[in-house]
Coordinates of C-alpha atoms in Angstrom, one line a residue:
Chain A
M1 CA 0.0 0.0 0.0
A2 CA 1.0 3.6 -0.4
A3 CA 2.9 5.4 2.4
G4 CA 0.9 7.9 4.3
N5 CA 1.9 11.5 4.8
F6 CA 1.9 11.5 8.6
A7 CA 3.9 10.1 11.5
G8 CA 4.4 11.2 15.1
V9 CA 2.2 13.1 17.4
L10 CA -1.0 14.5 15.8
V11 CA -3.4 16.7 17.7
P12 CA -7.2 16.7 17.2
V13 CA -7.4 20.4 17.8
L14 CA -10.0 22.0 20.1
T15 CA -12.4 24.4 18.4
P16 CA -12.9 27.7 20.2
F17 CA -16.3 29.4 20.0
T18 CA -17.3 33.0 20.5
P19 CA -19.6 34.1 23.3
E20 CA -22.4 34.0 20.7
G21 CA -21.6 30.4 19.9
A22 CA -20.0 30.8 16.5
P23 CA -16.7 29.0 15.6
D24 CA -13.9 31.5 16.4
A25 CA -11.6 31.3 13.3
A26 CA -8.9 33.7 14.6
R27 CA -8.4 32.0 17.9
F28 CA -8.5 28.6 16.2
A29 CA -5.8 29.5 13.7
A30 CA -3.6 31.0 16.5
F31 CA -3.9 27.9 18.5
C32 CA -3.1 25.7 15.5
R33 CA 0.0 27.7 14.9
W34 CA 1.0 27.4 18.5
L35 CA 0.6 23.6 18.5
L36 CA 2.8 23.4 15.5
S37 CA 5.4 25.6 17.2
E38 CA 5.3 23.2 20.2
G39 CA 6.2 20.4 17.8
A40 CA 3.0 18.8 16.7
D41 CA 3.7 16.6 13.7
G42 CA 0.2 17.2 12.3
L43 CA -3.2 18.6 13.2
A44 CA -6.2 16.4 13.0
V45 CA -8.7 19.2 13.0
F46 CA -12.4 18.4 13.1
G47 CA -12.2 15.3 15.2
T48 CA -14.3 14.3 18.2
T49 CA -12.3 16.5 20.5
S50 CA -12.8 19.4 18.1
E51 CA -16.6 19.2 18.5
A52 CA -16.6 18.7 14.7
N53 CA -20.0 17.0 14.8
S54 CA -21.4 20.0 16.6
M55 CA -20.6 22.1 13.5
S56 CA -22.2 22.2 10.1
P57 CA -20.1 21.2 7.1
Q58 CA -20.1 24.8 6.0
E59 CA -18.7 26.0 9.3
R60 CA -16.0 23.3 9.1
M61 CA -15.1 24.3 5.6
A62 CA -15.0 28.0 6.4
L63 CA -12.6 27.3 9.4
L64 CA -10.3 25.2 7.1
D65 CA -10.3 28.0 4.5
H66 CA -9.3 30.5 7.2
L67 CA -6.7 28.2 8.7
I68 CA -4.9 27.7 5.4
A69 CA -5.2 31.4 4.5
S70 CA -3.6 32.2 7.8
G71 CA -0.5 30.3 6.8
V72 CA -0.9 26.8 8.4
P73 CA 0.6 24.4 5.8
A74 CA -2.1 22.2 4.3
D75 CA 0.2 19.2 4.3
K76 CA 0.2 19.3 8.1
L77 CA -3.6 19.0 8.2
M78 CA -5.7 15.8 8.5
P79 CA -9.3 17.2 8.7
G80 CA -12.1 15.0 9.8
T81 CA -14.4 14.6 6.8
G82 CA -16.7 11.7 7.8
A83 CA -20.4 12.4 8.1
C84 CA -23.7 10.5 8.3
A85 CA -24.6 11.7 4.9
I86 CA -22.5 10.6 2.0
S87 CA -23.2 13.9 0.3
D88 CA -21.7 15.8 3.3
A89 CA -18.7 13.4 3.4
I90 CA -18.1 14.0 -0.3
A91 CA -18.3 17.8 0.0
L92 CA -16.0 17.8 3.0
T93 CA -13.4 15.4 1.5
R94 CA -13.4 17.2 -1.9
H95 CA -12.8 20.5 -0.1
A96 CA -9.9 19.1 2.0
A97 CA -8.4 17.4 -1.1
G98 CA -8.8 20.7 -3.0
H99 CA -6.7 22.4 -0.4
G100 CA -4.0 19.8 -0.7
C101 CA -4.4 18.5 2.9
G102 CA -2.0 15.8 3.9
G103 CA -4.9 13.5 4.5
V104 CA -8.4 13.2 5.9
L105 CA -9.7 11.3 8.9
M106 CA -13.0 9.6 8.1
L107 CA -15.6 8.5 10.5
P108 CA -18.1 5.9 9.3
P109 CA -21.7 7.1 8.8
F110 CA -22.8 6.8 12.4
Y111 CA -26.5 7.3 12.6
Y112 CA -27.8 3.9 11.5
K113 CA -26.6 1.1 13.6
G114 CA -26.0 -2.5 12.6
M115 CA -25.4 -1.7 9.0
P116 CA -23.5 -4.4 7.1
D117 CA -19.9 -4.0 6.1
D118 CA -21.1 -3.9 2.5
G119 CA -22.9 -0.7 3.2
L120 CA -19.9 0.9 4.9
Y121 CA -17.7 -0.2 2.0
A122 CA -20.1 1.3 -0.5
F123 CA -20.0 4.6 1.5
V124 CA -16.2 4.9 1.4
A125 CA -16.1 3.7 -2.3
G126 CA -18.7 6.3 -3.1
V127 CA -16.7 9.1 -1.5
I128 CA -13.4 8.1 -3.2
D129 CA -15.1 7.7 -6.6
K130 CA -16.9 11.0 -6.5
V131 CA -14.0 13.0 -5.1
A132 CA -11.7 11.5 -7.7
A133 CA -8.6 13.1 -6.3
P134 CA -5.6 10.9 -7.1
A135 CA -3.5 12.4 -4.2
L136 CA -6.3 11.8 -1.6
K137 CA -5.1 9.9 1.5
I138 CA -7.8 8.6 3.8
Y139 CA -7.2 7.6 7.4
L140 CA -10.1 5.6 8.8
Y141 CA -11.4 6.9 12.1
H142 CA -12.4 4.0 14.4
I143 CA -14.1 5.3 17.6
P144 CA -16.9 2.9 18.5
P145 CA -17.3 4.1 22.1
V146 CA -18.7 7.4 20.6
A147 CA -19.7 6.6 17.0
Q148 CA -21.0 3.2 18.0
V149 CA -20.3 2.2 14.4
G150 CA -16.7 1.2 13.5
W151 CA -14.4 -0.2 10.9
S152 CA -14.1 -4.0 11.4
L153 CA -10.7 -5.6 10.9
D154 CA -12.0 -7.4 7.8
L155 CA -13.5 -4.3 6.3
V156 CA -10.2 -2.4 6.8
G157 CA -8.4 -5.1 4.8
R158 CA -11.0 -5.0 2.1
L159 CA -10.7 -1.2 1.7
I160 CA -6.9 -1.4 1.7
H161 CA -7.0 -4.0 -1.0
A162 CA -9.5 -2.1 -3.1
Y163 CA -7.8 1.3 -2.7
P164 CA -4.2 0.7 -1.9
D165 CA -3.1 4.3 -2.9
T166 CA -5.9 6.0 -0.9
I167 CA -6.6 4.0 2.3
V168 CA -3.3 4.5 4.1
G169 CA -4.0 4.5 7.8
L170 CA -6.4 4.4 10.8
K171 CA -6.9 6.2 14.0
D172 CA -7.9 3.6 16.6
S173 CA -9.9 5.2 19.4
S174 CA -11.5 1.9 20.4
G175 CA -9.6 2.0 23.6
E176 CA -8.9 -1.7 23.0
W177 CA -5.2 -2.5 22.7
Q178 CA -6.0 -5.8 21.2
N179 CA -7.7 -4.1 18.2
T180 CA -4.7 -1.9 17.7
A181 CA -2.3 -4.9 17.9
S182 CA -4.4 -6.9 15.5
L183 CA -4.4 -4.0 12.9
L184 CA -0.6 -3.8 13.2
E185 CA -0.2 -7.5 12.8
R186 CA -2.5 -8.0 9.9
Y187 CA -1.6 -4.9 7.9
P188 CA 2.1 -4.2 8.0
G189 CA 2.9 -0.7 6.6
F190 CA -0.6 0.6 7.3
A191 CA -0.3 3.7 9.4
V192 CA -2.1 2.9 12.7
F193 CA -2.4 5.7 15.2
P194 CA -3.7 4.8 18.7
G195 CA -6.3 7.4 19.7
S196 CA -4.6 7.9 23.1
E197 CA -1.0 8.4 24.1
V198 CA -1.6 5.8 26.8
F199 CA -0.9 3.2 24.0
L200 CA 1.9 5.2 22.4
L201 CA 5.0 3.2 23.5
D202 CA 3.3 -0.2 23.2
G203 CA 2.1 0.9 19.7
L204 CA 5.5 2.1 18.6
R205 CA 7.1 -1.2 19.7
K206 CA 4.6 -3.0 17.4
G207 CA 5.0 -0.6 14.4
A208 CA 2.4 2.1 15.1
A209 CA 2.9 5.4 13.2
G210 CA 2.5 7.6 16.3
C211 CA -0.7 8.7 18.0
I212 CA -3.5 11.2 17.5
T213 CA -4.6 12.2 21.0
A214 CA -6.9 14.8 22.6
T215 CA -4.4 15.5 25.4
G216 CA -2.0 16.6 22.6
N217 CA -3.8 19.9 22.9
I218 CA -2.1 20.6 26.2
N219 CA 0.9 18.2 26.1
V220 CA 2.6 18.0 22.7
R221 CA 6.0 18.2 24.1
G222 CA 5.6 15.5 26.7
I223 CA 4.1 13.1 24.2
R224 CA 6.7 13.9 21.6
R225 CA 9.4 13.0 24.2
V226 CA 8.1 9.4 24.0
W227 CA 7.9 9.5 20.2
Q228 CA 11.5 10.7 20.0
N229 CA 13.0 8.5 22.7
W230 CA 11.0 5.3 22.4
Q231 CA 14.0 3.2 21.7
G232 CA 16.0 4.7 24.5
P233 CA 16.5 3.8 28.1
Q234 CA 14.0 6.4 29.4
A235 CA 11.1 5.3 27.2
D236 CA 9.1 3.6 29.9
A237 CA 9.6 6.4 32.4
L238 CA 8.6 9.0 29.8
Q239 CA 5.5 6.9 28.9
A240 CA 4.5 6.7 32.6
E241 CA 4.7 10.5 32.9
I242 CA 2.3 11.1 30.0
T243 CA 0.0 8.3 31.0
T244 CA -0.3 10.0 34.5
L245 CA -1.2 13.3 32.9
R246 CA -3.7 11.7 30.6
K247 CA -5.4 9.9 33.4
A248 CA -5.7 13.1 35.5
V249 CA -7.4 14.9 32.6
Q250 CA -9.7 12.1 31.6
A251 CA -11.1 11.8 35.1
Y252 CA -13.2 14.8 33.9
P253 CA -15.3 15.2 30.8
M254 CA -12.5 15.4 28.3
V255 CA -13.4 18.3 25.9
P256 CA -14.7 20.7 28.5
A257 CA -11.7 19.8 30.7
L258 CA -9.1 20.5 28.0
K259 CA -10.8 23.8 27.1
R260 CA -10.8 24.8 30.7
V261 CA -7.1 24.1 31.0
V262 CA -6.4 26.1 27.8
A263 CA -8.6 29.0 29.1
H264 CA -6.7 29.0 32.4
F265 CA -3.2 29.0 31.0
L266 CA -3.8 31.4 28.2
G267 CA -5.8 33.7 30.5
D268 CA -8.6 33.7 28.0
P269 CA -11.9 32.7 29.5
N270 CA -13.6 32.5 26.1
W271 CA -11.7 29.3 25.5
A272 CA -13.9 27.4 27.9
F273 CA -17.0 27.7 25.7
V274 CA -18.4 24.5 24.3
R275 CA -21.4 24.0 22.0
P276 CA -24.4 22.1 23.2
P277 CA -24.9 19.2 23.9
M278 CA -21.6 19.6 25.7
V279 CA -21.6 21.7 28.9
P280 CA -18.6 23.6 30.3
L281 CA -16.9 22.3 33.4
G282 CA -18.4 23.7 36.6
E283 CA -16.4 25.9 38.9
A284 CA -15.8 23.2 41.5
Q285 CA -14.7 20.7 38.9
S286 CA -12.5 23.3 37.2
A287 CA -10.7 24.0 40.5
A288 CA -10.3 20.3 41.2
L289 CA -8.8 19.7 37.8
L290 CA -6.4 22.6 37.9
A291 CA -5.3 21.5 41.4
D292 CA -4.8 17.9 40.1
L293 CA -2.6 19.3 37.3
K294 CA -0.7 21.5 39.6
K295 CA 0.3 18.5 41.8
L296 CA 1.8 17.0 38.6
G297 CA 3.8 20.1 38.0
F298 CA 1.9 20.7 34.8
T299 CA 2.3 24.0 32.8
L300 CA 0.9 24.5 29.4
G301 CA 3.7 24.5 26.8
E302 CA 6.4 24.2 29.4
R303 CA 9.9 23.9 28.0
R304 CA 11.6 21.0 29.8
Q305 CA 14.7 19.3 28.5
A306 CA 14.0 16.2 26.5
A307 CA 15.1 13.2 28.6
Chain B
M1 CA -49.5 23.3 27.3
A2 CA -50.5 24.2 23.8
A3 CA -52.4 21.7 21.6
G4 CA -50.3 20.2 18.7
N5 CA -51.4 20.3 15.1
F6 CA -51.4 16.5 14.5
A7 CA -53.4 13.4 15.5
G8 CA -53.9 10.1 13.9
V9 CA -51.6 8.1 11.6
L10 CA -48.5 9.8 10.4
V11 CA -46.0 8.4 7.9
P12 CA -42.3 8.8 8.1
V13 CA -42.0 8.9 4.3
L14 CA -39.5 6.8 2.4
T15 CA -37.1 8.9 0.3
P16 CA -36.6 7.7 -3.3
F17 CA -33.1 8.1 -4.9
T18 CA -32.2 8.2 -8.5
P19 CA -29.8 5.6 -10.0
E20 CA -27.1 8.2 -9.6
G21 CA -27.9 8.4 -5.9
A22 CA -29.5 11.8 -5.7
P23 CA -32.8 12.4 -3.9
D24 CA -35.6 12.0 -6.4
A25 CA -37.9 15.0 -5.7
A26 CA -40.5 14.1 -8.3
R27 CA -41.0 10.5 -7.1
F28 CA -40.9 11.7 -3.5
A29 CA -43.7 14.3 -4.1
A30 CA -45.9 11.8 -6.0
F31 CA -45.5 9.3 -3.2
C32 CA -46.4 11.9 -0.5
R33 CA -49.5 12.9 -2.4
W34 CA -50.5 9.2 -2.7
L35 CA -50.0 8.7 1.0
L36 CA -52.3 11.6 1.8
S37 CA -54.9 10.2 -0.7
E38 CA -54.7 6.9 1.2
G39 CA -55.7 8.8 4.3
A40 CA -52.4 9.6 6.1
D41 CA -53.1 12.3 8.7
G42 CA -49.7 13.8 8.3
L43 CA -46.3 13.2 6.8
A44 CA -43.3 13.0 9.1
V45 CA -40.8 13.4 6.2
F46 CA -37.1 13.2 7.0
G47 CA -37.2 10.6 9.7
T48 CA -35.2 7.5 10.3
T49 CA -37.2 5.6 7.7
S50 CA -36.6 8.4 5.3
E51 CA -32.8 8.0 5.4
A52 CA -32.8 11.6 6.4
N53 CA -29.5 11.3 8.1
S54 CA -28.1 10.0 4.9
M55 CA -28.9 13.4 3.3
S56 CA -27.3 16.8 3.7
P57 CA -29.3 19.6 5.2
Q58 CA -29.3 21.2 1.8
E59 CA -30.7 18.1 0.1
R60 CA -33.5 17.9 2.8
M61 CA -34.4 21.6 2.4
A62 CA -34.5 21.3 -1.4
L63 CA -36.9 18.2 -1.1
L64 CA -39.1 20.1 1.2
D65 CA -39.2 23.2 -1.1
H66 CA -40.2 20.9 -4.0
L67 CA -42.8 19.1 -2.0
I68 CA -44.6 22.2 -1.0
A69 CA -44.2 23.7 -4.4
S70 CA -45.9 20.5 -5.8
G71 CA -49.0 21.2 -3.7
V72 CA -48.6 19.2 -0.5
P73 CA -50.1 21.3 2.3
A74 CA -47.4 22.5 4.7
D75 CA -49.7 22.0 7.7
K76 CA -49.7 18.2 7.0
L77 CA -45.9 18.1 7.2
M78 CA -43.7 17.3 10.3
P79 CA -40.2 17.3 8.8
G80 CA -37.3 15.9 10.9
T81 CA -35.0 18.8 11.7
G82 CA -32.8 17.4 14.4
A83 CA -29.1 17.1 13.7
C84 CA -25.8 16.7 15.6
A85 CA -24.8 20.3 14.9
I86 CA -27.0 23.0 16.5
S87 CA -26.3 25.2 13.4
D88 CA -27.8 22.5 11.2
A89 CA -30.8 22.0 13.5
I90 CA -31.4 25.8 13.5
A91 CA -31.2 26.0 9.7
L92 CA -33.5 23.1 9.1
T93 CA -36.0 24.2 11.8
R94 CA -36.0 27.8 10.5
H95 CA -36.6 26.5 7.0
A96 CA -39.5 24.3 8.0
A97 CA -41.1 27.0 10.2
G98 CA -40.7 29.5 7.3
H99 CA -42.8 27.1 5.2
G100 CA -45.5 27.0 7.8
C101 CA -45.1 23.3 8.5
G102 CA -47.5 21.9 11.1
G103 CA -44.5 20.9 13.3
V104 CA -41.0 19.5 13.3
L105 CA -39.7 16.3 14.7
M106 CA -36.5 16.8 16.6
L107 CA -33.8 14.2 17.2
P108 CA -31.4 15.0 20.0
P109 CA -27.8 15.7 18.8
F110 CA -26.7 12.1 18.6
Y111 CA -22.9 12.0 18.0
Y112 CA -21.6 12.6 21.6
K113 CA -22.8 10.0 24.0
G114 CA -23.5 10.4 27.7
M115 CA -24.1 14.1 27.5
P116 CA -25.9 15.6 30.5
D117 CA -29.6 16.6 30.2
D118 CA -28.4 20.2 30.7
G119 CA -26.6 20.0 27.4
L120 CA -29.6 18.5 25.5
Y121 CA -31.8 21.2 27.1
A122 CA -29.4 23.9 26.0
F123 CA -29.5 22.5 22.5
V124 CA -33.3 22.7 22.2
A125 CA -33.4 26.1 23.9
G126 CA -30.8 27.3 21.5
V127 CA -32.8 26.2 18.5
I128 CA -36.0 27.7 19.8
D129 CA -34.4 31.0 20.7
K130 CA -32.6 31.4 17.4
V131 CA -35.5 30.3 15.1
A132 CA -37.7 32.6 17.1
A133 CA -40.9 31.5 15.3
P134 CA -43.9 31.9 17.6
A135 CA -46.0 29.3 15.7
L136 CA -43.2 26.7 15.8
K137 CA -44.4 23.3 17.2
I138 CA -41.7 20.9 18.2
Y139 CA -42.2 17.1 18.6
L140 CA -39.3 15.4 20.3
Y141 CA -38.0 12.3 18.6
H142 CA -37.0 9.6 21.0
I143 CA -35.3 6.7 19.3
P144 CA -32.6 5.4 21.5
P145 CA -32.2 2.0 19.7
V146 CA -30.8 4.0 16.7
A147 CA -29.7 7.5 18.0
Q148 CA -28.4 6.0 21.3
V149 CA -29.2 9.4 22.8
G150 CA -32.7 10.1 24.0
W151 CA -35.0 12.5 25.8
S152 CA -35.4 11.4 29.4
L153 CA -38.8 11.6 31.1
D154 CA -37.5 14.4 33.3
L155 CA -36.0 16.4 30.5
V156 CA -39.2 16.2 28.5
G157 CA -41.0 17.7 31.5
R158 CA -38.4 20.4 31.9
L159 CA -38.8 21.3 28.2
I160 CA -42.6 21.3 28.3
H161 CA -42.4 23.6 31.4
A162 CA -40.0 26.0 29.8
Y163 CA -41.6 26.1 26.3
P164 CA -45.3 25.2 26.8
D165 CA -46.3 26.7 23.5
T166 CA -43.6 25.0 21.5
I167 CA -42.8 21.6 22.9
V168 CA -46.1 19.9 22.2
G169 CA -45.4 16.2 21.6
L170 CA -43.0 13.3 21.2
K171 CA -42.6 10.3 18.9
D172 CA -41.6 7.4 21.1
S173 CA -39.6 4.9 19.1
S174 CA -37.9 3.4 22.2
G175 CA -39.9 0.2 21.6
E176 CA -40.5 0.2 25.4
W177 CA -44.2 0.4 26.1
Q178 CA -43.4 1.4 29.7
N179 CA -41.8 4.6 28.5
T180 CA -44.8 5.5 26.4
A181 CA -47.1 4.8 29.3
S182 CA -45.0 6.9 31.6
L183 CA -45.1 9.9 29.2
L184 CA -48.9 9.6 28.9
E185 CA -49.3 9.4 32.6
R186 CA -46.9 12.2 33.5
Y187 CA -47.8 14.7 30.8
P188 CA -51.6 14.7 30.1
G189 CA -52.4 16.6 27.0
F190 CA -48.9 16.1 25.6
A191 CA -49.2 14.6 22.1
V192 CA -47.4 11.2 22.4
F193 CA -47.1 9.1 19.2
P194 CA -45.8 5.6 19.6
G195 CA -43.2 4.9 16.9
S196 CA -44.8 1.6 15.9
E197 CA -48.4 0.7 15.2
V198 CA -47.9 -2.4 17.4
F199 CA -48.5 0.0 20.3
L200 CA -51.3 2.0 18.6
L201 CA -54.4 0.5 20.4
D202 CA -52.7 0.3 23.8
G203 CA -51.5 3.9 23.2
L204 CA -55.0 5.2 22.3
R205 CA -56.5 3.6 25.3
K206 CA -54.1 5.6 27.5
G207 CA -54.4 8.9 25.6
A208 CA -51.9 8.7 22.8
A209 CA -52.4 11.1 19.8
G210 CA -52.0 8.3 17.2
C211 CA -48.8 6.8 15.8
I212 CA -45.9 7.7 13.5
T213 CA -44.8 4.5 11.9
A214 CA -42.6 3.2 9.1
T215 CA -45.1 0.6 8.0
G216 CA -47.5 3.5 7.3
N217 CA -45.6 3.7 4.0
I218 CA -47.4 0.6 2.8
N219 CA -50.4 0.3 5.2
V220 CA -52.0 3.6 5.9
R221 CA -55.5 2.2 5.5
G222 CA -55.0 -0.7 7.8
I223 CA -53.5 1.4 10.5
R224 CA -56.2 4.0 10.2
R225 CA -58.8 1.4 10.7
V226 CA -57.5 1.0 14.2
W227 CA -57.4 4.7 14.7
Q228 CA -61.0 5.1 13.5
N229 CA -62.4 2.1 15.3
W230 CA -60.4 2.0 18.5
Q231 CA -63.5 2.3 20.7
G232 CA -65.5 -0.2 18.7
P233 CA -65.9 -4.0 19.1
Q234 CA -63.5 -4.8 16.3
A235 CA -60.6 -2.8 17.8
D236 CA -58.5 -5.8 19.0
A237 CA -59.0 -7.8 15.8
L238 CA -58.0 -4.8 13.7
Q239 CA -55.0 -4.3 15.9
A240 CA -54.0 -7.9 15.6
E241 CA -54.1 -7.6 11.8
I242 CA -51.8 -4.6 11.6
T243 CA -49.4 -6.1 14.2
T244 CA -49.1 -9.2 12.0
L245 CA -48.2 -7.2 8.9
R246 CA -45.7 -5.1 10.9
K247 CA -44.0 -8.2 12.2
A248 CA -43.8 -9.7 8.8
V249 CA -42.0 -6.6 7.5
Q250 CA -39.7 -6.1 10.4
A251 CA -38.3 -9.6 10.0
Y252 CA -36.2 -7.9 7.3
P253 CA -34.1 -4.8 7.4
M254 CA -37.0 -2.3 7.6
V255 CA -36.1 0.5 5.1
P256 CA -34.8 -1.7 2.3
A257 CA -37.8 -4.0 2.8
L258 CA -40.3 -1.2 2.6
K259 CA -38.6 0.2 -0.5
R260 CA -38.7 -3.2 -2.1
V261 CA -42.4 -3.6 -1.4
V262 CA -43.1 -0.1 -2.9
A263 CA -40.9 -0.9 -5.9
H264 CA -42.8 -4.2 -6.5
F265 CA -46.3 -2.9 -6.2
L266 CA -45.6 0.3 -8.2
G267 CA -43.7 -1.7 -10.8
D268 CA -40.8 0.8 -10.4
P269 CA -37.5 -0.8 -9.6
N270 CA -35.8 2.5 -8.9
W271 CA -37.8 2.7 -5.7
A272 CA -35.5 -0.1 -4.2
F273 CA -32.4 2.2 -4.2
V274 CA -31.0 3.1 -0.8
R275 CA -28.1 5.3 0.1
P276 CA -25.0 3.8 1.8
P277 CA -24.6 2.7 4.6
M278 CA -27.9 0.9 3.9
V279 CA -27.8 -1.9 1.3
P280 CA -30.8 -3.0 -0.8
L281 CA -32.5 -6.2 0.0
G282 CA -31.0 -9.2 -1.9
E283 CA -33.0 -11.1 -4.4
A284 CA -33.6 -14.1 -2.1
Q285 CA -34.7 -11.9 0.8
S286 CA -37.0 -9.9 -1.5
A287 CA -38.7 -13.0 -2.8
A288 CA -39.2 -14.3 0.7
L289 CA -40.6 -10.9 1.9
L290 CA -43.0 -10.7 -1.0
A291 CA -44.1 -14.3 -0.4
D292 CA -44.7 -13.6 3.3
L293 CA -46.8 -10.6 2.4
K294 CA -48.8 -12.5 -0.2
K295 CA -49.7 -15.1 2.4
L296 CA -51.2 -12.2 4.4
G297 CA -53.2 -11.1 1.4
F298 CA -51.4 -7.8 1.3
T299 CA -51.7 -5.5 -1.6
L300 CA -50.3 -1.9 -1.6
G301 CA -53.1 0.6 -1.2
E302 CA -55.9 -2.1 -1.2
R303 CA -59.3 -0.7 -0.7
R304 CA -61.1 -2.9 1.8
Q305 CA -64.2 -1.9 3.7
A306 CA -63.5 -0.4 7.1
A307 CA -64.6 -3.0 9.7

């Protein structure tokens, strides 16, 4: 199969909203640039952590236009372009491909449950055929705890076989290490990214391409230390450190918690806004989270020596 | 609370697609007119059975424009306007309200799971406030087996209390009779529609407003016989008859099965098309389904005497 365009630590970027509830393109672009300056190897904008499914396709495309116009290199971007409606998925994928994005991250259509693999296959095939962009690289997005619908191991193989130049990788947010391990064993060369840095070191030791992780929004440097030193003597200690931070954050609702941390460290309360159906972290929870992080010595974007 | 605009048998109308996969506005409008001529009390277009979530908001709005332009009365229409993104739900609801539709059927935002009721409440409140149409009537759409996210009994009460002129009813496709019964007991006057005619007679005896059911696409007359005669001596026999037909159909994947039945009886094979991720019924399944229906003496749109 074809090589993908990404490796390392990718961040599913949080999407800021204005007090009126609109996507805040300027804050978004500034945050994306900062993540790249912190060392992010790519930006998986419009993922679950990004509240992408709380935005219309038009809102997502307008944000992407702004992001690229603001100078963020398209080849660093892996926008989420999956949708329940194939027409939306085609429009979003065509738009991302037209910008020359390094790849797209594709959720399966997730409204109808229990659909046969033939139906999911037809969905992906329909998107690829209609977009008809030879350079398009699709990363499948497997997140059954949220989407409920996922890409089975067999279906992944069938898609790789049918579209070897296009279906180049997968983000595995199943939370099941065995699924990640099975993908790596069955499809050597396929770019598998665990959806949490908790599995980063184990993944790299089995051939994973890196990870795409929510906590990357606040800890690119820490996670990249594992990526850069995974064959060194400090690898397990560095992994333990990022796992500890991850677990501290995921004790709270993840997206509101991450936004609260960003709002706190940037001194910008607007960053805490979420769109319904999410709700912001309450004051007591926010204080507890920040206290938990303080105990770990956490500072946003701190510059420690790589181990 | 305010009275709703609907009672009786409503049909979540199947959406036909062209061989190229586009929504087929002309076939759709013709089918809607036929359903009304068969006696349907309302058309819940763009529901689960309609593959609404397999269409973009723009495709849905264009179909609605065409339907109304073709002469279908807006006050007979209850389009589905729920969406994962509040911006999409606002656009769809505003469009339906602008056409003077009798009501809208609102799914909760269904991508993120485990969201607090406060978040779902904020979603609905946000739609109502932004659409700002005094005549808007919202029917909540509760279908946890598919959407996974639902409207809890308490949240329904909270919404009725906050928006008594707007939140006027609910379609209960939970498949749990106890939930329907609890809604009817707790909120007298609230227009509750079971999502299957299997619960029609039991529902009517407890105060339900009718039903909104997929099988209405092929059996409006039979289901209306229960609606018209529910206090008569034949009620249980009539109910048994429609339950039998429902169970025959739901032994197959419901939407492809209904489309296959329509295609067969209208002699129009295009009617069998579905959009991915659904797949059409195979030949063997189609033959088995049609044989099952033949045994029941079923004919599409048959004109039997009311009992």
